[in-house]
XYZ file of N, CA and C in Angstrom:
687
model
N 141.252 152.802 -209.707
C 142.406 153.633 -209.906
C 143.536 152.659 -210.085
N 144.540 153.129 -211.168
C 145.652 152.063 -211.423
C 146.767 152.227 -210.564
N 147.362 151.059 -210.529
C 148.602 151.031 -209.689
C 149.803 150.745 -210.399
N 150.451 151.326 -210.886
C 151.611 151.129 -211.849
C 153.029 151.102 -211.202
N 153.687 150.449 -212.090
C 155.395 150.552 -211.803
C 155.815 150.297 -213.455
N 157.227 150.805 -213.509
C 157.710 150.637 -214.688
C 158.307 149.166 -214.711
N 158.459 148.566 -215.858
C 159.097 147.408 -216.223
C 160.456 147.305 -215.528
N 161.148 148.526 -215.531
C 162.400 148.622 -215.015
C 162.421 148.314 -213.576
N 161.361 149.047 -212.748
C 161.436 149.210 -211.262
C 160.906 147.693 -210.857
N 160.048 147.064 -211.685
C 159.670 145.536 -211.332
C 160.887 144.949 -211.234
N 161.330 144.922 -212.622
C 162.800 143.610 -212.618
C 163.683 144.193 -211.659
N 163.815 145.337 -211.236
C 164.502 145.634 -209.975
C 164.243 144.922 -208.650
N 163.062 145.056 -208.347
C 162.397 144.454 -207.092
C 162.444 143.213 -207.274
N 162.341 142.451 -208.301
C 162.308 140.966 -208.462
C 163.831 140.585 -208.438
N 164.775 141.235 -208.835
C 166.114 140.827 -208.521
C 166.536 140.971 -207.082
N 166.185 142.049 -206.256
C 166.449 142.470 -205.268
C 165.617 141.278 -204.186
N 164.519 140.976 -204.623
C 163.711 139.994 -203.661
C 164.374 138.575 -203.814
N 165.164 138.485 -204.884
C 165.772 136.955 -205.163
C 167.079 137.085 -204.679
N 167.548 138.305 -204.533
C 169.274 138.466 -204.065
C 169.944 137.981 -205.325
N 169.712 138.569 -206.450
C 170.282 138.148 -207.893
C 170.448 139.428 -208.428
N 170.850 140.475 -208.042
C 171.063 141.818 -208.590
C 172.242 141.551 -209.814
N 173.321 140.816 -209.318
C 174.634 140.631 -210.303
C 174.519 139.318 -210.574
N 173.573 138.528 -210.619
C 173.946 137.146 -211.303
C 173.539 137.045 -212.523
N 174.641 136.448 -213.352
C 174.799 136.599 -214.976
C 174.073 135.389 -215.769
N 173.805 134.406 -214.685
C 172.940 133.120 -214.816
C 171.416 133.841 -215.571
N 170.689 134.836 -215.116
C 169.573 135.212 -215.164
C 169.446 136.637 -215.640
N 169.544 136.834 -217.308
C 169.665 138.077 -217.844
C 168.531 139.022 -217.848
N 168.642 140.046 -218.482
C 167.532 141.201 -218.474
C 166.282 140.372 -219.218
N 166.400 139.565 -220.407
C 165.585 138.987 -221.108
C 164.857 137.972 -220.199
N 165.266 137.392 -219.224
C 164.973 136.211 -218.463
C 164.057 136.886 -217.586
N 164.323 138.102 -216.963
C 163.557 138.835 -215.980
C 162.371 139.325 -216.661
N 162.421 140.041 -217.824
C 161.335 140.410 -218.566
C 160.675 139.406 -218.978
N 161.019 138.241 -219.412
C 160.045 137.044 -219.562
C 159.139 136.608 -218.238
N 159.855 136.715 -217.157
C 159.332 136.289 -215.824
C 158.154 137.392 -215.548
N 158.611 138.549 -215.642
C 157.412 139.267 -215.698
C 156.287 139.297 -216.376
N 156.587 139.195 -217.609
C 155.280 138.852 -218.741
C 154.518 137.799 -218.383
N 155.285 136.575 -217.775
C 154.453 135.479 -217.426
C 153.619 135.356 -216.268
N 154.115 136.181 -215.324
C 153.432 136.371 -213.800
C 152.506 137.559 -214.287
N 152.718 138.554 -215.209
C 151.534 139.195 -215.290
C 150.373 138.892 -216.167
N 150.687 137.737 -216.773
C 149.360 137.299 -217.640
C 148.644 136.332 -216.697
N 149.201 135.806 -215.556
C 148.484 135.032 -214.433
C 147.600 135.803 -213.823
N 148.135 137.301 -213.285
C 147.463 138.159 -212.731
C 146.153 138.781 -213.458
N 146.458 138.924 -214.659
C 145.573 139.373 -215.742
C 144.298 138.238 -215.648
N 144.698 136.966 -215.894
C 143.619 136.060 -215.619
C 143.132 135.716 -214.354
N 143.774 136.121 -213.372
C 142.920 135.965 -211.860
C 141.873 137.169 -212.044
N 142.184 138.422 -212.321
C 141.156 139.356 -212.156
C 140.042 138.968 -213.205
N 140.189 138.685 -214.370
C 139.184 138.424 -215.370
C 138.179 137.091 -214.913
N 138.882 136.035 -214.135
C 138.275 134.983 -213.881
C 137.077 135.215 -212.830
N 137.389 136.316 -212.075
C 136.136 136.479 -210.822
C 135.309 137.611 -211.444
N 135.592 138.171 -212.773
C 134.605 139.214 -213.223
C 134.705 140.355 -212.856
N 135.908 140.958 -212.341
C 135.898 142.154 -211.519
C 136.039 143.228 -212.887
N 136.061 142.919 -214.202
C 136.109 144.144 -215.067
C 137.185 145.001 -215.053
N 138.408 144.655 -214.779
C 139.503 145.380 -214.682
C 140.033 145.745 -216.164
N 139.831 144.609 -216.865
C 140.088 144.545 -218.394
C 138.982 144.246 -219.167
N 138.687 145.312 -219.920
C 137.801 145.240 -221.002
C 137.949 146.082 -222.101
N 137.448 145.984 -223.326
C 137.401 146.643 -224.470
C 136.441 146.535 -225.288
N 136.056 147.179 -226.476
C 134.930 147.146 -227.178
C 135.401 147.261 -228.402
N 134.880 146.309 -229.454
C 134.951 146.175 -230.862
C 133.628 146.298 -231.463
N 133.610 146.841 -232.778
C 132.110 147.173 -233.354
C 132.332 146.210 -234.563
N 131.192 145.470 -234.522
C 130.761 144.920 -235.636
C 129.750 145.555 -236.644
N 130.141 145.630 -237.820
C 129.305 146.182 -238.889
C 128.642 145.249 -239.736
N 127.404 145.380 -239.459
C 126.738 143.889 -240.455
C 126.682 144.394 -241.882
N 126.895 143.155 -242.685
C 127.275 143.265 -244.078
C 126.255 142.130 -244.649
N 125.562 141.428 -243.841
C 124.923 140.219 -244.429
C 125.545 139.054 -244.441
N 126.685 139.144 -243.705
C 127.271 137.714 -243.746
C 126.788 137.409 -242.146
N 127.057 135.950 -242.305
C 126.697 135.510 -240.620
C 127.647 135.597 -239.689
N 128.771 135.323 -240.384
C 129.993 135.091 -239.186
C 131.184 136.443 -239.232
N 131.781 137.037 -238.335
C 132.444 137.953 -238.194
C 133.729 137.549 -237.356
N 134.882 137.910 -237.748
C 136.060 137.517 -236.964
C 136.251 138.261 -235.607
N 136.703 137.227 -234.820
C 136.885 137.740 -233.444
C 138.026 138.765 -233.597
N 138.230 139.607 -232.532
C 139.214 140.421 -232.393
C 140.527 139.669 -232.115
N 141.778 139.970 -232.639
C 142.792 139.413 -232.667
C 143.376 139.287 -231.359
N 143.025 140.002 -230.329
C 143.497 139.938 -228.888
C 142.269 139.601 -228.105
N 141.180 138.600 -228.500
C 140.085 138.226 -227.812
C 140.450 137.172 -226.799
N 140.235 137.383 -225.577
C 140.367 136.375 -224.525
C 138.904 135.764 -224.456
N 137.837 136.526 -223.723
C 136.487 136.240 -223.494
C 135.683 137.080 -223.599
N 134.347 136.808 -224.135
C 133.388 137.910 -224.175
C 132.837 138.035 -223.086
N 132.254 139.238 -222.882
C 131.484 139.833 -221.808
C 129.904 140.022 -222.467
N 129.748 140.399 -223.497
C 128.462 140.722 -223.856
C 128.395 141.174 -225.631
N 127.399 141.043 -226.081
C 127.332 141.590 -227.752
C 125.977 142.455 -227.550
N 126.055 143.774 -227.995
C 124.950 144.415 -227.951
C 124.719 145.000 -229.607
N 123.212 145.047 -229.616
C 122.556 145.657 -230.855
C 122.668 147.164 -230.464
N 123.079 148.207 -231.540
C 122.906 149.329 -231.163
C 122.248 150.339 -232.270
N 121.097 150.942 -231.952
C 120.327 151.414 -232.976
C 120.523 152.890 -233.305
N 120.079 153.905 -234.301
C 120.772 155.122 -234.511
C 120.542 155.962 -233.451
N 120.023 155.769 -232.267
C 119.734 156.780 -231.275
C 120.810 156.236 -230.102
N 121.736 155.319 -230.459
C 122.593 154.921 -229.431
C 122.294 153.802 -228.294
N 120.833 153.647 -228.666
C 120.126 152.812 -227.529
C 120.730 151.113 -227.883
N 121.005 150.464 -226.833
C 121.336 149.385 -226.834
C 120.516 148.208 -226.536
N 120.480 146.907 -227.254
C 119.663 145.854 -227.065
C 120.862 144.640 -226.625
N 120.753 143.883 -225.739
C 121.791 142.942 -225.491
C 121.338 141.737 -226.327
N 122.255 140.852 -226.882
C 121.890 139.723 -227.651
C 122.288 138.634 -226.503
N 121.420 137.394 -226.781
C 121.743 136.359 -225.777
C 122.502 135.364 -226.586
N 123.258 134.393 -225.709
C 124.217 133.374 -226.514
C 123.504 132.234 -226.745
N 123.869 131.748 -228.063
C 122.780 130.775 -228.539
C 123.600 129.374 -228.101
N 122.936 128.531 -227.598
C 123.565 127.356 -227.187
C 123.801 126.299 -228.314
N 124.641 125.227 -228.626
C 125.039 124.893 -229.295
C 123.761 123.807 -229.822
N 122.785 123.360 -228.706
C 121.673 122.527 -228.926
C 120.853 123.421 -229.507
N 120.830 124.625 -229.785
C 119.868 125.492 -230.306
C 120.474 125.845 -231.750
N 121.314 125.375 -232.430
C 122.107 125.788 -233.843
C 121.025 125.797 -234.849
N 119.948 124.820 -234.686
C 119.196 124.566 -235.801
C 118.008 125.724 -235.651
N 117.948 126.383 -234.829
C 116.585 127.462 -234.725
C 116.450 128.784 -235.903
N 117.258 129.116 -236.318
C 117.159 130.199 -237.289
C 117.413 129.892 -238.586
N 118.256 128.653 -239.238
C 118.453 128.492 -240.442
C 118.563 129.718 -241.403
N 118.126 129.862 -242.538
C 118.370 130.887 -243.376
C 117.727 132.406 -242.953
N 117.096 132.139 -241.567
C 116.336 133.616 -241.325
C 117.107 134.665 -241.275
N 116.534 135.897 -241.852
C 117.315 137.222 -242.041
C 116.626 138.285 -240.999
N 117.561 139.320 -240.690
C 116.857 140.381 -239.776
C 117.771 140.875 -238.567
N 117.325 141.708 -237.737
C 118.175 142.354 -236.700
C 118.351 141.097 -235.797
N 119.631 140.836 -235.386
C 120.333 139.669 -234.801
C 119.865 139.937 -233.309
N 119.322 138.692 -232.717
C 118.948 138.465 -231.468
C 119.879 137.826 -230.788
N 120.709 136.883 -231.100
C 121.461 135.997 -230.495
C 122.666 136.096 -231.289
N 123.736 135.399 -230.524
C 125.276 135.134 -230.778
C 125.533 133.964 -230.511
N 126.749 133.487 -231.120
C 127.550 132.346 -231.014
C 128.925 132.200 -231.478
N 129.647 131.294 -230.909
C 131.113 130.979 -231.433
C 131.348 130.227 -232.296
N 132.189 130.207 -233.384
C 132.493 128.858 -234.067
C 133.990 129.169 -234.334
N 134.882 128.599 -233.953
C 136.338 128.865 -234.049
C 136.875 130.080 -233.638
N 137.213 130.819 -234.816
C 137.739 132.292 -234.271
C 136.776 133.331 -234.928
N 135.560 132.913 -235.181
C 134.422 133.980 -235.413
C 133.287 133.906 -234.524
N 132.578 135.095 -234.624
C 131.489 135.032 -233.870
C 130.211 135.265 -234.697
N 129.110 134.575 -234.825
C 127.991 134.338 -235.442
C 126.820 134.940 -235.035
N 126.121 135.829 -236.077
C 124.836 136.552 -235.330
C 123.744 135.877 -236.043
N 122.846 135.692 -235.155
C 121.483 135.045 -235.630
C 120.180 135.991 -234.857
N 119.236 136.119 -235.926
C 119.221 135.658 -237.565
C 120.322 136.633 -237.988
N 120.611 136.210 -239.499
C 121.701 136.968 -240.136
C 121.278 138.538 -240.486
N 122.098 139.391 -239.821
C 121.689 140.899 -239.977
C 122.097 141.149 -241.404
N 121.361 142.133 -242.222
C 121.875 142.695 -243.609
C 122.790 143.788 -243.349
N 122.344 144.755 -241.972
C 122.938 145.735 -241.908
C 122.755 146.164 -240.289
N 123.223 147.261 -239.927
C 123.078 147.352 -238.580
C 124.580 147.237 -237.921
N 124.556 148.068 -236.649
C 125.957 148.291 -235.559
C 125.661 147.330 -234.376
N 126.830 146.654 -234.218
C 126.787 145.817 -232.959
C 128.085 146.040 -232.242
N 128.015 146.010 -230.940
C 129.184 146.462 -229.868
C 129.507 144.879 -229.403
N 130.824 144.658 -229.494
C 131.182 143.125 -228.709
C 132.326 143.600 -227.744
N 131.499 143.604 -226.372
C 132.338 144.007 -225.338
C 133.192 142.737 -224.753
N 134.510 142.868 -224.657
C 135.043 141.746 -224.251
C 136.679 141.775 -223.572
N 137.119 140.990 -222.788
C 138.037 140.857 -222.189
C 139.328 140.583 -222.983
N 140.205 141.405 -222.936
C 141.690 141.039 -224.187
C 142.517 140.110 -223.556
N 143.540 139.525 -224.167
C 144.625 138.813 -223.802
C 145.654 139.866 -223.058
N 146.172 139.412 -222.155
C 147.394 140.147 -221.113
C 148.513 140.579 -222.337
N 148.898 141.934 -222.000
C 150.067 142.442 -222.404
C 151.454 141.456 -222.235
N 151.916 141.541 -223.383
C 153.145 140.756 -223.409
C 154.337 142.040 -223.056
N 155.057 141.730 -221.816
C 155.896 142.640 -221.711
C 157.347 142.015 -221.665
N 157.421 140.916 -222.601
C 158.738 140.339 -222.373
C 159.905 141.194 -223.442
N 159.423 141.778 -224.156
C 160.386 142.781 -225.132
C 160.076 144.328 -224.726
N 159.231 144.726 -223.762
C 159.249 146.149 -223.184
C 160.464 146.714 -222.703
N 160.432 148.166 -222.847
C 161.244 149.041 -222.458
C 161.354 149.104 -220.996
N 162.325 149.418 -220.504
C 162.431 149.601 -218.968
C 161.523 150.863 -218.650
N 161.059 151.689 -219.152
C 160.229 152.996 -219.061
C 158.579 152.607 -219.442
N 158.403 151.213 -219.636
C 157.101 150.874 -219.977
C 156.288 150.677 -218.699
N 155.065 151.233 -218.683
C 154.180 151.177 -217.326
C 153.316 150.061 -217.301
N 153.497 149.564 -216.304
C 152.590 148.309 -216.003
C 151.546 148.430 -214.967
N 150.377 148.412 -215.171
C 149.253 148.445 -214.261
C 149.260 147.174 -213.436
N 149.553 146.993 -212.128
C 149.525 145.930 -211.358
C 148.137 145.786 -210.521
N 147.331 146.962 -210.709
C 146.136 146.976 -210.223
C 146.114 147.339 -208.569
N 146.786 146.431 -207.579
C 146.887 147.061 -206.493
C 148.346 146.249 -205.869
N 148.698 146.868 -204.359
C 149.791 146.198 -203.840
C 149.977 144.972 -203.866
N 148.770 144.057 -203.883
C 149.100 142.635 -203.910
C 149.186 141.925 -205.165
N 148.788 142.830 -206.222
C 149.312 142.314 -207.460
C 151.026 142.530 -207.789
N 151.285 143.548 -207.124
C 152.835 143.751 -207.276
C 153.629 142.759 -206.454
N 153.143 142.626 -205.282
C 153.680 141.443 -204.604
C 153.815 140.044 -205.129
N 152.571 139.638 -205.596
C 152.497 138.398 -206.638
C 153.533 138.358 -207.664
N 153.513 139.494 -208.450
C 154.564 139.555 -209.682
C 155.994 139.367 -209.211
N 156.125 140.125 -208.231
C 157.595 140.369 -207.800
C 158.083 139.192 -207.044
N 157.148 138.312 -206.207
C 157.725 137.086 -205.622
C 157.404 135.923 -206.633
N 156.901 136.192 -207.440
C 156.768 134.811 -208.598
C 158.079 134.947 -209.483
N 158.390 136.261 -209.938
C 159.537 136.509 -210.644
C 160.859 135.806 -209.920
N 160.910 136.189 -208.374
C 161.798 135.681 -207.585
C 161.930 134.116 -207.726
N 160.853 133.442 -207.382
C 160.897 132.120 -207.373
C 161.289 131.587 -208.749
N 160.788 131.965 -209.932
C 161.436 131.615 -211.176
C 162.804 131.734 -211.391
N 163.406 132.952 -210.814
C 164.987 133.130 -210.868
C 165.570 132.290 -210.001
N 165.042 131.933 -208.860
C 165.639 130.854 -207.904
C 165.884 129.726 -208.624
N 164.742 129.205 -209.081
C 164.738 127.864 -209.714
C 165.654 127.903 -210.781
N 165.982 128.795 -211.615
C 166.916 128.827 -212.538
C 168.352 128.503 -211.883
N 168.488 129.191 -210.973
C 169.752 129.054 -210.064
C 170.008 128.137 -208.993
N 168.665 127.301 -209.186
C 168.792 125.884 -208.285
C 169.065 126.473 -207.176
N 168.390 127.634 -206.451
C 168.036 127.922 -205.102
C 167.021 127.279 -204.530
N 166.970 127.662 -203.154
C 165.530 127.243 -202.575
C 164.422 127.977 -202.662
N 163.386 127.568 -203.178
C 162.187 128.710 -203.640
C 161.139 128.584 -202.786
N 160.983 127.804 -201.738
C 160.111 127.500 -200.699
C 159.468 128.831 -200.442
N 160.261 129.835 -199.866
C 159.823 131.154 -199.251
C 159.222 131.951 -200.331
N 159.827 132.098 -201.567
C 159.224 132.861 -202.574
C 157.897 132.260 -203.328
N 157.876 130.739 -203.189
C 156.606 130.214 -203.853
C 155.446 130.571 -202.628
N 155.835 130.605 -201.471
C 154.736 130.682 -200.287
C 154.206 132.240 -200.423
N 155.249 133.121 -200.507
C 154.835 134.513 -200.430
C 153.998 134.745 -201.771
N 154.401 134.150 -202.997
C 153.713 134.344 -204.155
C 152.454 134.024 -204.010
N 152.136 132.804 -203.652
C 150.633 132.259 -203.592
C 149.700 132.974 -202.570
N 150.447 133.239 -201.647
C 149.854 133.995 -200.493
C 149.443 135.653 -201.004
N 150.283 136.073 -201.964
C 149.738 137.358 -202.501
C 148.844 137.248 -203.520
N 148.798 136.045 -204.448
C 147.826 135.795 -205.484
C 146.247 135.794 -204.646
N 146.429 134.987 -203.527
C 145.055 135.012 -202.672
C 144.515 136.262 -202.380
N 145.376 137.146 -201.794
C 144.981 138.434 -201.441
C 144.413 139.301 -202.552
N 144.924 139.100 -203.620
C 144.888 140.048 -204.754
C 143.417 139.329 -205.302
N 143.255 138.012 -205.538
C 141.895 137.672 -205.971
C 140.654 138.018 -204.853
N 141.134 138.143 -203.647
C 139.808 138.409 -202.772
C 139.647 140.126 -203.041
N 140.777 140.876 -203.216
C 140.655 142.274 -203.411
C 139.711 142.319 -204.806
N 140.185 141.519 -205.666
C 139.458 141.739 -207.165
C 137.812 141.479 -206.999
N 137.689 140.380 -206.105
C 136.212 140.044 -205.915
C 135.611 141.292 -205.220
N 135.809 141.791 -203.958
C 135.559 142.894 -203.366
C 135.343 144.150 -203.922
N 135.973 144.198 -205.312
C 135.560 145.368 -206.235
C 134.185 145.589 -206.486
N 133.453 144.222 -206.461
C 131.828 144.359 -206.746
C 131.136 143.765 -205.665
N 131.647 143.915 -204.405
C 131.129 143.538 -203.111
C 129.544 143.969 -203.061
N 129.105 144.938 -203.325
C 128.060 145.565 -203.058
C 126.800 145.522 -204.191
N 127.424 145.055 -205.065
C 126.539 144.768 -206.297
C 125.501 143.708 -206.422
N 124.371 143.796 -206.128
C 123.387 142.328 -206.196
C 123.253 141.725 -207.396
N 123.016 140.636 -207.391
C 122.683 139.936 -208.743
C 121.547 139.801 -208.807
N 120.667 140.622 -210.152
C 119.436 140.527 -210.616
C 118.799 139.414 -211.418
N 117.829 138.868 -211.564
C 117.493 138.197 -212.459
C 117.252 138.850 -213.749
N 118.044 138.163 -214.808
C 117.852 138.803 -216.182
C 116.786 138.198 -216.893
N 115.860 138.903 -217.569
C 115.147 138.260 -218.663
C 115.184 138.875 -219.963
N 114.596 138.232 -220.891
C 114.838 138.461 -222.240
C 113.554 137.849 -223.109
N 113.226 138.438 -223.796
C 112.020 138.148 -224.695
C 112.032 137.006 -225.719
N 113.566 136.839 -225.971
C 113.922 136.191 -227.176
C 113.921 134.329 -226.488
N 113.265 133.703 -227.004
C 112.980 132.421 -226.716
C 112.632 131.569 -227.733
N 113.683 131.705 -228.992
C 113.713 131.208 -229.940
C 112.352 131.094 -230.846
N 111.864 132.463 -230.643
C 110.666 132.280 -231.223
C 109.261 132.048 -230.664
N 109.507 131.163 -229.497
C 108.028 130.606 -228.732
C 107.294 131.604 -228.264
N 108.119 132.837 -227.800
C 107.276 133.693 -227.172
C 106.991 135.019 -227.726
N 107.984 135.432 -228.741
C 108.118 136.616 -229.639
C 109.029 136.431 -230.693
N 108.735 137.407 -231.515
C 109.953 137.814 -232.487
C 109.803 136.765 -233.668
N 110.306 135.646 -233.440
C 110.506 134.571 -234.554
C 109.049 133.911 -235.025
N 108.622 134.087 -236.430
C 107.369 133.560 -236.845
C 107.537 132.177 -237.161
N 107.155 131.271 -236.564
C 107.284 129.811 -236.907
C 106.684 129.548 -238.233
N 107.261 128.663 -239.138
C 106.791 128.501 -240.201
C 107.241 129.488 -241.430
N 108.048 130.555 -240.934
C 108.222 131.695 -241.851
C 109.797 131.691 -241.919
N 110.321 132.675 -242.686
C 111.702 132.856 -242.736
C 111.797 134.317 -242.543
N 111.246 135.025 -241.688
C 111.167 136.448 -241.123
C 111.623 136.324 -239.712
N 111.907 137.614 -239.284
C 112.152 137.787 -237.905
C 111.577 139.186 -237.656
N 110.639 139.276 -236.609
C 109.843 140.397 -236.288
C 109.933 140.980 -234.809
N 111.192 141.438 -234.566
C 111.583 141.990 -233.057
C 110.465 142.839 -232.644
C-alpha cells in the first residue's frame, strides 16, 4: 500500500527538521532538488534488494530486426517473456557475452536476450511475435514538480530518510553542523532497506530450470540455421 505525501508537505518537513523555514540561502528550488536527489537514492535502495516496489512493462513487437531500443526510462531488467496468442508466457534466458557466437544468423522464436548499448537483442532473431519486457524504471524527478504532486515514500522509514537527508543537505549549504541529521538519515535508510527485504520474507527461492542450453539439449539444431522450440 502506498505511503504518500505531497512535495509541499515533504519540503515543509525538511525545512522544519533543519530549522530553516525562513532561511533565504536555501530556496524552494534547492529544497525540491534535495527531495529529488534523496528520492532517487530511496528508489535505488528498494530496487537493489529486489522488493519489486517499482516495475513496469514494455511491449516488444518483433519485426525481423535483431535489436530493439530499451525504454527511455529503463534502469534495470527483471525479465523478458515471449507471449503467445493465448497470452501464455515463456521466459527468455539472458545470454552471456561468452555465448554471443551461438546463434549467428539463426531465425525463429526468441529464446534468449542480451543487452548491447541502449538496445536489447533477441536470440534467435524473431520474424514476428510479441515479447514483454518487465523492468524497473528510473526514479521520478521531483525537482520541478508542483507542491501538490504526490510522492510515494513506501513507508515511514522512507519519509524519515528523505526528510533527514534534505535537512543534512540544507545544513551543509548553510555551513551548519550536520552530524545529527546525517546519523538519523543513515539510520532511517537502514530501517527502510530492512523493511524492503521483509516484503518478500516468506517467499522461498526455488531452483529455476530451462530447456535452453544453446541447443545442446533441445531446440537449436547443430549444423543448421533453424530453431525448433
